[in-house]
PDB file of C-alpha atoms in Angstrom:
ATOM      1  CA  MET A   1     -19.676  -1.625  20.001  1.00 50.00           C
ATOM      2  CA  SER A   2     -19.779   1.887  21.398  1.00 45.00           C
ATOM      3  CA  MET A   3     -17.931   3.939  23.974  1.00 47.00           C
ATOM      4  CA  SER A   4     -20.127   5.944  26.337  1.00 41.00           C
ATOM      5  CA  SER A   5     -18.287   9.001  27.660  1.00 43.00           C
ATOM      6  CA  SER A   6     -20.460  12.107  27.838  1.00 41.00           C
ATOM      7  CA  ILE A   7     -20.252  14.751  25.104  1.00 42.00           C
ATOM      8  CA  PRO A   8     -21.270  18.280  26.206  1.00 43.00           C
ATOM      9  CA  LEU A   9     -23.695  19.761  23.692  1.00 40.00           C
ATOM     10  CA  PRO A  10     -23.851  23.400  22.585  1.00 43.00           C
ATOM     11  CA  ASN A  11     -26.386  25.611  24.336  1.00 43.00           C
ATOM     12  CA  ARG A  12     -29.058  25.071  21.727  1.00 44.00           C
ATOM     13  CA  THR A  13     -32.440  23.417  21.355  1.00 43.00           C
ATOM     14  CA  TYR A  14     -32.439  20.144  19.419  1.00 42.00           C
ATOM     15  CA  ALA A  15     -35.527  18.275  18.334  1.00 44.00           C
ATOM     16  CA  PRO A  16     -35.157  14.481  18.604  1.00 43.00           C
ATOM     17  CA  LEU A  17     -33.687  13.259  15.341  1.00 49.00           C
ATOM     18  CA  GLN A  18     -35.892  10.739  13.552  1.00 48.00           C
ATOM     19  CA  LEU A  19     -33.586   7.993  12.327  1.00 47.00           C
ATOM     20  CA  ASP A  20     -35.666   5.048  11.227  1.00 42.00           C
ATOM     21  CA  LEU A  21     -32.954   2.854   9.720  1.00 41.00           C
ATOM     22  CA  SER A  22     -34.977   1.102   7.074  1.00 40.00           C
ATOM     23  CA  SER A  23     -33.335  -0.517   4.089  1.00 38.00           C
ATOM     24  CA  ALA A  24     -32.427   1.552   1.061  1.00 34.00           C
ATOM     25  CA  ASN A  25     -35.460   0.520  -0.976  1.00 33.00           C
ATOM     26  CA  GLU A  26     -37.862   1.751   1.702  1.00 37.00           C
ATOM     27  CA  ASN A  27     -38.366   5.465   2.273  1.00 34.00           C
ATOM     28  CA  GLY A  28     -36.024   5.716   5.235  1.00 39.00           C
ATOM     29  CA  VAL A  29     -32.711   7.400   5.994  1.00 55.00           C
ATOM     30  CA  PHE A  30     -30.495   4.377   5.444  1.00 64.00           C
ATOM     31  CA  GLY A  31     -29.333   5.108   1.907  1.00 75.00           C
ATOM     32  CA  GLN A  32     -26.516   3.826  -0.251  1.00 81.00           C
ATOM     33  CA  ILE A  33     -24.211   5.618  -2.641  1.00 87.00           C
ATOM     34  CA  THR A  34     -21.514   4.288  -4.939  1.00 89.00           C
ATOM     35  CA  VAL A  35     -18.058   5.849  -5.087  1.00 93.00           C
ATOM     36  CA  LYS A  36     -15.490   4.318  -7.474  1.00 91.00           C
ATOM     37  CA  ASN A  37     -17.492   1.083  -7.641  1.00 89.00           C
ATOM     38  CA  ARG A  38     -17.584   0.922  -3.830  1.00 88.00           C
ATOM     39  CA  ARG A  39     -21.003   0.793  -2.204  1.00 87.00           C
ATOM     40  CA  LEU A  40     -21.256   2.916   0.943  1.00 90.00           C
ATOM     41  CA  SER A  41     -24.163   3.144   3.373  1.00 87.00           C
ATOM     42  CA  ILE A  42     -25.052   6.636   4.591  1.00 88.00           C
ATOM     43  CA  VAL A  43     -27.297   7.588   7.510  1.00 84.00           C
ATOM     44  CA  GLN A  44     -28.955  10.983   7.330  1.00 79.00           C
ATOM     45  CA  PRO A  45     -32.098  12.650   8.710  1.00 75.00           C
ATOM     46  CA  LYS A  46     -35.351  11.211   7.438  1.00 69.00           C
ATOM     47  CA  ASP A  47     -36.866  14.682   7.023  1.00 64.00           C
ATOM     48  CA  GLU A  48     -34.364  17.243   5.708  1.00 63.00           C
ATOM     49  CA  ASP A  49     -36.981  19.995   5.851  1.00 66.00           C
ATOM     50  CA  GLN A  50     -37.418  19.434   9.596  1.00 65.00           C
ATOM     51  CA  VAL A  51     -33.685  19.831  10.124  1.00 66.00           C
ATOM     52  CA  LEU A  52     -33.526  22.907   7.887  1.00 66.00           C
ATOM     53  CA  ASP A  53     -36.389  24.583   9.741  1.00 65.00           C
ATOM     54  CA  MET A  54     -34.826  23.819  13.129  1.00 63.00           C
ATOM     55  CA  TYR A  55     -31.426  25.251  12.212  1.00 62.00           C
ATOM     56  CA  ILE A  56     -32.631  28.260  10.232  1.00 64.00           C
ATOM     57  CA  GLY A  57     -34.894  29.197  13.137  1.00 59.00           C
ATOM     58  CA  GLN A  58     -31.764  29.360  15.315  1.00 57.00           C
ATOM     59  CA  GLU A  59     -29.672  31.071  12.606  1.00 57.00           C
ATOM     60  CA  LYS A  60     -27.345  28.082  12.333  1.00 62.00           C
ATOM     61  CA  ASP A  61     -25.909  26.206   9.359  1.00 63.00           C
ATOM     62  CA  PRO A  62     -28.153  23.243   8.408  1.00 65.00           C
ATOM     63  CA  TYR A  63     -26.357  22.098   5.283  1.00 70.00           C
ATOM     64  CA  TRP A  64     -24.550  19.119   6.781  1.00 77.00           C
ATOM     65  CA  CYS A  65     -27.619  16.916   6.335  1.00 73.00           C
ATOM     66  CA  ARG A  66     -26.990  15.850   2.731  1.00 78.00           C
ATOM     67  CA  VAL A  67     -24.104  14.436   0.718  1.00 85.00           C
ATOM     68  CA  TRP A  68     -22.650  17.195  -1.456  1.00 84.00           C
ATOM     69  CA  PRO A  69     -20.734  16.709  -4.749  1.00 90.00           C
ATOM     70  CA  SER A  70     -17.515  18.006  -3.177  1.00 92.00           C
ATOM     71  CA  SER A  71     -17.529  15.234  -0.566  1.00 92.00           C
ATOM     72  CA  MET A  72     -18.146  12.684  -3.312  1.00 94.00           C
ATOM     73  CA  ALA A  73     -15.130  14.059  -5.191  1.00 95.00           C
ATOM     74  CA  LEU A  74     -12.940  13.844  -2.085  1.00 96.00           C
ATOM     75  CA  ALA A  75     -14.056  10.268  -1.420  1.00 97.00           C
ATOM     76  CA  GLU A  76     -13.178   9.364  -5.023  1.00 97.00           C
ATOM     77  CA  GLU A  77      -9.719  10.898  -4.587  1.00 97.00           C
ATOM     78  CA  ILE A  78      -9.163   8.818  -1.456  1.00 98.00           C
ATOM     79  CA  PHE A  79     -10.109   5.606  -3.252  1.00 97.00           C
ATOM     80  CA  CYS A  80      -7.838   6.522  -6.183  1.00 97.00           C
ATOM     81  CA  HIS A  81      -4.933   7.296  -3.833  1.00 98.00           C
ATOM     82  CA  PRO A  82      -5.339   5.124  -0.717  1.00 97.00           C
ATOM     83  CA  GLU A  83      -1.723   5.814   0.240  1.00 98.00           C
ATOM     84  CA  LEU A  84      -2.927   9.209   1.501  1.00 97.00           C
ATOM     85  CA  VAL A  85      -4.728   7.527   4.400  1.00 98.00           C
ATOM     86  CA  ALA A  86      -3.685   3.862   4.618  1.00 96.00           C
ATOM     87  CA  HIS A  87      -2.256   2.905   8.047  1.00 96.00           C
ATOM     88  CA  ARG A  88      -2.606   6.536   9.145  1.00 97.00           C
ATOM     89  CA  LYS A  89      -4.465   8.508  11.794  1.00 98.00           C
ATOM     90  CA  VAL A  90      -6.889  10.612   9.768  1.00 98.00           C
ATOM     91  CA  CYS A  91      -8.923  13.693  10.646  1.00 98.00           C
ATOM     92  CA  ASP A  92     -12.139  14.498   8.768  1.00 97.00           C
ATOM     93  CA  LEU A  93     -12.418  18.244   9.474  1.00 95.00           C
ATOM     94  CA  GLY A  94     -15.919  19.696   9.185  1.00 92.00           C
ATOM     95  CA  ALA A  95     -17.030  16.124   8.662  1.00 93.00           C
ATOM     96  CA  GLY A  96     -20.732  16.673   7.971  1.00 91.00           C
ATOM     97  CA  LEU A  97     -22.142  13.230   7.195  1.00 92.00           C
ATOM     98  CA  GLY A  98     -18.620  11.799   7.333  1.00 94.00           C
ATOM     99  CA  LEU A  99     -18.261  10.505   3.776  1.00 95.00           C
ATOM    100  CA  ALA A 100     -14.565  11.418   3.535  1.00 97.00           C
ATOM    101  CA  GLY A 101     -13.801   9.712   6.841  1.00 97.00           C
ATOM    102  CA  LEU A 102     -15.797   6.695   5.747  1.00 95.00           C
ATOM    103  CA  ALA A 103     -13.797   6.470   2.525  1.00 96.00           C
ATOM    104  CA  ALA A 104     -10.590   6.740   4.550  1.00 97.00           C
ATOM    105  CA  ALA A 105     -11.663   3.801   6.711  1.00 95.00           C
ATOM    106  CA  PHE A 106     -12.375   1.683   3.638  1.00 94.00           C
ATOM    107  CA  ALA A 107      -9.002   2.729   2.191  1.00 95.00           C
ATOM    108  CA  GLY A 108      -7.146   1.369   5.213  1.00 94.00           C
ATOM    109  CA  ALA A 109      -6.857   4.194   7.760  1.00 96.00           C
ATOM    110  CA  LYS A 110      -5.927   2.876  11.220  1.00 95.00           C
ATOM    111  CA  GLU A 111      -7.912   5.607  12.998  1.00 96.00           C
ATOM    112  CA  VAL A 112     -10.505   8.175  11.893  1.00 98.00           C
ATOM    113  CA  VAL A 113     -11.508  11.186  13.984  1.00 98.00           C
ATOM    114  CA  LEU A 114     -14.564  13.148  12.861  1.00 97.00           C
ATOM    115  CA  LEU A 115     -14.514  16.844  13.792  1.00 96.00           C
ATOM    116  CA  ASP A 116     -17.616  18.997  13.354  1.00 92.00           C
ATOM    117  CA  GLN A 117     -19.461  21.695  15.275  1.00 86.00           C
ATOM    118  CA  GLU A 118     -22.842  19.982  14.844  1.00 84.00           C
ATOM    119  CA  PRO A 119     -23.609  17.029  17.139  1.00 84.00           C
ATOM    120  CA  LEU A 120     -26.430  15.789  14.911  1.00 82.00           C
ATOM    121  CA  ALA A 121     -23.991  15.557  12.003  1.00 86.00           C
ATOM    122  CA  LEU A 122     -21.564  13.561  14.132  1.00 90.00           C
ATOM    123  CA  LEU A 123     -24.342  11.247  15.279  1.00 87.00           C
ATOM    124  CA  CYS A 124     -25.295  10.455  11.679  1.00 87.00           C
ATOM    125  CA  SER A 125     -21.638  10.006  10.716  1.00 91.00           C
ATOM    126  CA  LEU A 126     -20.991   7.513  13.500  1.00 91.00           C
ATOM    127  CA  LEU A 127     -24.139   5.560  12.666  1.00 87.00           C
ATOM    128  CA  SER A 128     -22.917   5.389   9.061  1.00 89.00           C
ATOM    129  CA  PHE A 129     -19.706   3.754  10.272  1.00 91.00           C
ATOM    130  CA  HIS A 130     -21.762   1.169  12.159  1.00 86.00           C
ATOM    131  CA  ALA A 131     -23.826   0.638   9.007  1.00 86.00           C
ATOM    132  CA  ASN A 132     -20.685  -0.140   7.013  1.00 88.00           C
ATOM    133  CA  PHE A 133     -18.476  -1.920   9.543  1.00 87.00           C
ATOM    134  CA  PRO A 134     -20.261  -4.423  11.815  1.00 80.00           C
ATOM    135  CA  GLY A 135     -18.734  -4.618  15.263  1.00 79.00           C
ATOM    136  CA  ILE A 136     -16.797  -1.376  14.910  1.00 85.00           C
ATOM    137  CA  THR A 137     -15.993   0.572  18.094  1.00 85.00           C
ATOM    138  CA  THR A 138     -17.059   4.239  18.184  1.00 90.00           C
ATOM    139  CA  ASN A 139     -18.248   6.789  20.742  1.00 90.00           C
ATOM    140  CA  VAL A 140     -21.743   6.968  19.222  1.00 88.00           C
ATOM    141  CA  ALA A 141     -23.345   6.361  22.637  1.00 84.00           C
ATOM    142  CA  SER A 142     -22.126   9.818  23.648  1.00 83.00           C
ATOM    143  CA  PHE A 143     -24.628  11.299  21.215  1.00 79.00           C
ATOM    144  CA  GLY A 144     -27.501   8.966  22.067  1.00 70.00           C
ATOM    145  CA  GLU A 145     -29.619  11.627  23.782  1.00 69.00           C
ATOM    146  CA  LEU A 146     -30.185  13.260  20.398  1.00 65.00           C
ATOM    147  CA  LEU A 147     -32.046  10.216  19.119  1.00 58.00           C
ATOM    148  CA  GLY A 148     -35.789   9.873  19.110  1.00 52.00           C
ATOM    149  CA  SER A 149     -35.541   6.096  19.468  1.00 52.00           C
ATOM    150  CA  SER A 150     -33.422   3.339  20.996  1.00 59.00           C
ATOM    151  CA  LEU A 151     -29.715   3.550  20.201  1.00 67.00           C
ATOM    152  CA  ASP A 152     -29.278  -0.197  20.675  1.00 70.00           C
ATOM    153  CA  GLY A 153     -31.987  -0.887  18.114  1.00 67.00           C
ATOM    154  CA  LEU A 154     -30.454   1.501  15.607  1.00 66.00           C
ATOM    155  CA  LEU A 155     -26.997  -0.010  16.035  1.00 68.00           C
ATOM    156  CA  ALA A 156     -28.366  -3.513  15.578  1.00 69.00           C
ATOM    157  CA  LYS A 157     -30.196  -2.468  12.412  1.00 65.00           C
ATOM    158  CA  ALA A 158     -27.174  -0.600  11.077  1.00 63.00           C
ATOM    159  CA  SER A 159     -24.816  -3.507  11.676  1.00 64.00           C
ATOM    160  CA  SER A 160     -27.218  -5.987  10.079  1.00 64.00           C
ATOM    161  CA  GLU A 161     -27.240  -3.891   6.890  1.00 59.00           C
ATOM    162  CA  ALA A 162     -23.456  -3.544   6.678  1.00 60.00           C
ATOM    163  CA  PRO A 163     -22.335  -4.508   3.140  1.00 58.00           C
ATOM    164  CA  GLU A 164     -18.984  -5.938   4.210  1.00 58.00           C
ATOM    165  CA  ALA A 165     -16.696  -6.267   7.208  1.00 54.00           C
ATOM    166  CA  PRO A 166     -13.487  -4.210   7.459  1.00 54.00           C
ATOM    167  CA  LYS A 167     -10.313  -6.009   6.466  1.00 58.00           C
ATOM    168  CA  THR A 168      -8.471  -4.472   9.426  1.00 61.00           C
ATOM    169  CA  PRO A 169      -9.863  -2.907  12.608  1.00 71.00           C
ATOM    170  CA  VAL A 170     -10.304   0.867  12.541  1.00 87.00           C
ATOM    171  CA  LEU A 171     -10.908   3.060  15.574  1.00 93.00           C
ATOM    172  CA  VAL A 172     -13.487   5.797  14.975  1.00 96.00           C
ATOM    173  CA  THR A 173     -14.386   8.687  17.268  1.00 96.00           C
ATOM    174  CA  ALA A 174     -16.257  11.959  16.855  1.00 95.00           C
ATOM    175  CA  GLU A 175     -15.610  15.241  18.606  1.00 94.00           C
ATOM    176  CA  LEU A 176     -17.426  18.568  18.695  1.00 91.00           C
ATOM    177  CA  PHE A 177     -15.047  21.028  17.075  1.00 90.00           C
ATOM    178  CA  ASP A 178     -15.606  24.518  15.668  1.00 86.00           C
ATOM    179  CA  TRP A 179     -12.581  25.245  13.510  1.00 83.00           C
ATOM    180  CA  THR A 180     -13.496  28.942  13.285  1.00 81.00           C
ATOM    181  CA  GLU A 181     -12.732  29.427  17.003  1.00 83.00           C
ATOM    182  CA  ASP A 182      -9.300  29.901  18.563  1.00 82.00           C
ATOM    183  CA  ARG A 183      -8.242  26.949  20.712  1.00 85.00           C
ATOM    184  CA  ASP A 184      -5.228  24.964  21.847  1.00 88.00           C
ATOM    185  CA  LEU A 185      -4.529  22.382  19.149  1.00 91.00           C
ATOM    186  CA  SER A 186      -1.339  20.958  20.634  1.00 90.00           C
ATOM    187  CA  ARG A 187      -2.947  17.613  21.538  1.00 93.00           C
ATOM    188  CA  TYR A 188      -3.886  16.843  17.931  1.00 94.00           C
ATOM    189  CA  GLU A 189      -1.372  14.847  15.900  1.00 96.00           C
ATOM    190  CA  PHE A 190      -2.902  13.547  12.688  1.00 97.00           C
ATOM    191  CA  ASP A 191      -1.045  12.060   9.755  1.00 98.00           C
ATOM    192  CA  THR A 192      -3.657  13.285   7.270  1.00 98.00           C
ATOM    193  CA  VAL A 193      -6.292  16.032   7.445  1.00 97.00           C
ATOM    194  CA  LEU A 194      -9.259  15.763   5.082  1.00 97.00           C
ATOM    195  CA  ALA A 195     -11.460  18.794   4.424  1.00 93.00           C
ATOM    196  CA  CYS A 196     -13.942  19.900   1.796  1.00 90.00           C
ATOM    197  CA  ASP A 197     -16.826  22.347   1.424  1.00 83.00           C
ATOM    198  CA  LEU A 198     -15.623  24.554   4.280  1.00 80.00           C
ATOM    199  CA  LEU A 199     -14.913  27.884   2.566  1.00 70.00           C
ATOM    200  CA  TYR A 200     -18.159  29.808   2.963  1.00 72.00           C
ATOM    201  CA  MET A 201     -16.820  33.136   4.259  1.00 74.00           C
ATOM    202  CA  LYS A 202     -14.062  35.532   3.168  1.00 79.00           C
ATOM    203  CA  SER A 203     -12.118  34.693   6.302  1.00 78.00           C
ATOM    204  CA  SER A 204     -12.366  30.919   5.786  1.00 79.00           C
ATOM    205  CA  PRO A 205      -9.336  30.273   3.502  1.00 80.00           C
ATOM    206  CA  ALA A 206      -6.871  32.021   5.807  1.00 85.00           C
ATOM    207  CA  ARG A 207      -8.401  30.382   8.871  1.00 85.00           C
ATOM    208  CA  LEU A 208      -8.240  26.910   7.337  1.00 86.00           C
ATOM    209  CA  ALA A 209      -4.661  27.489   6.174  1.00 88.00           C
ATOM    210  CA  LYS A 210      -3.769  28.281   9.791  1.00 90.00           C
ATOM    211  CA  ILE A 211      -5.701  25.434  11.429  1.00 91.00           C
ATOM    212  CA  ALA A 212      -4.860  22.490   9.145  1.00 91.00           C
ATOM    213  CA  PRO A 213      -1.068  22.446   9.753  1.00 92.00           C
ATOM    214  CA  GLN A 214      -1.643  22.648  13.519  1.00 93.00           C
ATOM    215  CA  LEU A 215      -3.729  19.470  13.372  1.00 95.00           C
ATOM    216  CA  LEU A 216      -0.873  17.508  11.802  1.00 95.00           C
ATOM    217  CA  LYS A 217       1.918  15.713  13.666  1.00 89.00           C
ATOM    218  CA  LYS A 218       4.450  18.178  15.038  1.00 74.00           C
TER     219      LYS A 218
END
């Protein structure tokens, strides 16, 4: 199930994202990884080079389109210590493909909010949730215009491939969010903030140290 409020996109040119959700043993984007003996389904662009070329041509960061070792390590930590997220409202800051948020959902989070500045990353993340949790409610329809094919068809395929149903319902939403920009954060009240692979510039540690506490419950 999806919610369909409109998400304003950055003033940028996006090529339609090719997301042919074939099964893992066919050469598609619907892949599976294992974290702490837990099988997770991940949706990512079929052609990474196409995404890299598109972003580099616009001098933007394209590196969200793969699963990095740091996100694997964070997901492992969540599975080893589910009390960090269980029954909590969790933020996945700079979510990328959303592996940390996905792990939080499996570990019992009551709500997961994916924050990232790249709408294509959020689209893939939300589709990954549908690929793991059949019948889950997200706002993936808000990003549907970025797809090169039918959203309904992709959701049906994703849900049919889901390895298992969630034990408890989890609410998942995605929001465009550039954590390097100043903004009013008073409306955010998370119990847990997850973040990894964000410190690319000299100014990043201080900025993250300022932002993260403001995202937590006051």
